[in-house]
mmCIF file of C-alpha atoms in Angstrom:
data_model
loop_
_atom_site.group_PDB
_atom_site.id
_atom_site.type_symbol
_atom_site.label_atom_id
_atom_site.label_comp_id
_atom_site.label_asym_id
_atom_site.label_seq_id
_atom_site.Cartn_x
_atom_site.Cartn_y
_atom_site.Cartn_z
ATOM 1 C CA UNK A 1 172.722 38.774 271.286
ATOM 2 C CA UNK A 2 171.794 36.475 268.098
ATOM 3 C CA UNK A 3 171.075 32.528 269.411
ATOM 4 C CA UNK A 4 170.921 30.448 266.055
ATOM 5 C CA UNK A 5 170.510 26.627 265.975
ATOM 6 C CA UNK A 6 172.588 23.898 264.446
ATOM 7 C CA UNK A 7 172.684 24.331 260.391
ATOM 8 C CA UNK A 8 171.721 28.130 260.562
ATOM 9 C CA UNK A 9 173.411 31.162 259.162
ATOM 10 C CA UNK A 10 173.570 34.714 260.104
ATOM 11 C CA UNK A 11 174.494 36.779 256.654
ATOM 12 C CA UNK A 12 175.730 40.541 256.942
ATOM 13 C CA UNK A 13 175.873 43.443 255.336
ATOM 14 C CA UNK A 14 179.371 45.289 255.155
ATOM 15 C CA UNK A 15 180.127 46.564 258.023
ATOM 16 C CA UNK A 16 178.489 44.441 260.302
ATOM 17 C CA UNK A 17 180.557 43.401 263.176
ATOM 18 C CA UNK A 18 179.693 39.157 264.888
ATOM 19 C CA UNK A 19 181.788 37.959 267.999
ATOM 20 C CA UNK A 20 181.024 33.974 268.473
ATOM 21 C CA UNK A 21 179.993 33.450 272.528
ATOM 22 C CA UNK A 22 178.926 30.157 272.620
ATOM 23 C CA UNK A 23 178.713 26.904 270.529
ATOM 24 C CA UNK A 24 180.805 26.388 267.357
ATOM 25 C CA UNK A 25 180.210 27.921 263.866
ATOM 26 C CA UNK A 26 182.667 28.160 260.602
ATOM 27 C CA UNK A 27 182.799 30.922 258.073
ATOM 28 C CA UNK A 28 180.869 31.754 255.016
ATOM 29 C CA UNK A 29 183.008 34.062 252.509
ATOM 30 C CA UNK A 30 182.598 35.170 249.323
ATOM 31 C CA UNK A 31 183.925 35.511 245.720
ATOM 32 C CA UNK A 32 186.591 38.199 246.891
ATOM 33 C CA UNK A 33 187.495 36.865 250.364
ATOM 34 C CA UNK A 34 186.537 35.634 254.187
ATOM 35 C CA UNK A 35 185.906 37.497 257.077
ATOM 36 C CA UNK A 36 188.266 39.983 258.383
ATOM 37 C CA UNK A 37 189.074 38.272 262.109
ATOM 38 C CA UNK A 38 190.346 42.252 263.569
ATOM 39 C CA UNK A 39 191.527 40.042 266.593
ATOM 40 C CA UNK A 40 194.336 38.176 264.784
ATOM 41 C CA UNK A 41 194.734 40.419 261.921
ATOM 42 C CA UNK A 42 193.892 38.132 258.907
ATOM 43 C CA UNK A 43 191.025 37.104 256.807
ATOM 44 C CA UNK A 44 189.161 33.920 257.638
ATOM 45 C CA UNK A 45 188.706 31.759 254.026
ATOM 46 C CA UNK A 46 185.208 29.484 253.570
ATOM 47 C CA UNK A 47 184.661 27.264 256.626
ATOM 48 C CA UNK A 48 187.432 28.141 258.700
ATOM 49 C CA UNK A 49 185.961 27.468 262.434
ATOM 50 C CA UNK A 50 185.208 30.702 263.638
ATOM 51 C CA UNK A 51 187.376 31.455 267.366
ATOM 52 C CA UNK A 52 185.804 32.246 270.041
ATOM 53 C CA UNK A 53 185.624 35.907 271.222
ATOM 54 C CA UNK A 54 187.083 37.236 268.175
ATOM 55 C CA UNK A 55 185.950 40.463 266.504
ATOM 56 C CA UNK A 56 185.333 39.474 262.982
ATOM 57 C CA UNK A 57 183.739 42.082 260.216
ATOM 58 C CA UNK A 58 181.602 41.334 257.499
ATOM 59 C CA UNK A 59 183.287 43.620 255.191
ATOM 60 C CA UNK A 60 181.267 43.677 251.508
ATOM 61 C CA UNK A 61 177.480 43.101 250.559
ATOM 62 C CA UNK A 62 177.785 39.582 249.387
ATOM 63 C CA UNK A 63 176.430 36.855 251.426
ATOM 64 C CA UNK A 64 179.079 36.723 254.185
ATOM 65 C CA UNK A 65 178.868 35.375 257.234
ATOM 66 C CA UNK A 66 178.871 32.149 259.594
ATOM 67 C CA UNK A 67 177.054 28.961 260.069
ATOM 68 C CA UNK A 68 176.231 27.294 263.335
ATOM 69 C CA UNK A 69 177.861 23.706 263.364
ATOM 70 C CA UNK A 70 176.070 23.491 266.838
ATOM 71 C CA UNK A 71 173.479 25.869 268.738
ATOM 72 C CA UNK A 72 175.548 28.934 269.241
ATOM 73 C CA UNK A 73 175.201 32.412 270.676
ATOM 74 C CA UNK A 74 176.585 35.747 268.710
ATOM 75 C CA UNK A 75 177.366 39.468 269.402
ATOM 76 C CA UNK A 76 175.886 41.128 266.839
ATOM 77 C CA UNK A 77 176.358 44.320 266.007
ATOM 78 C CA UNK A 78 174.943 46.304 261.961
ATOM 79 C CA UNK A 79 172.345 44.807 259.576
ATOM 80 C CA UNK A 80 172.212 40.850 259.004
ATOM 81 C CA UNK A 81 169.746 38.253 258.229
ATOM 82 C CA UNK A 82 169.173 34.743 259.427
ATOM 83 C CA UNK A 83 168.622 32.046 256.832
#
């Protein structure tokens, strides 16, 4: 379990796997795409809100990730990094 504030990020490594529990956070993607949201089967573009209790996987080494737009609670599962 991850708890970030308002106007944080968690960034992952490919690979890493983040299911959003609480609060409300939008995606950060990268040059080649979003996040891969395994729950509805499509990829998530730059700040798309991020659903609720959706799998979603980091998949490439290049800043990735989501941004709390309130406090909000993660699953977190592989290498990441708060900023």
């Amino acid at each position: 379990v991850v708890e970030i504030s308002s106007g944080q990020s968690i960034i992952g490594k490919g690979g890493t796997e983040i299911i959003l529990r609480g609060g409300k956070a939008k995606v950060i993607a990268g040059e080649l795409g979003g996040l891969s949201d395994i729950t509805d089967g499509k990829d998530l573009g730059m700040d798309k809100p991020v659903p609720p209790d959706h799998l979603l996987i980091v998949p490439r080494d290049d800043e990735r990730g989501v941004y709390a737009t309130t406090d909000a609670r993660f699953l977190v599962r592989g290498e990441y990094e708060i900023k």
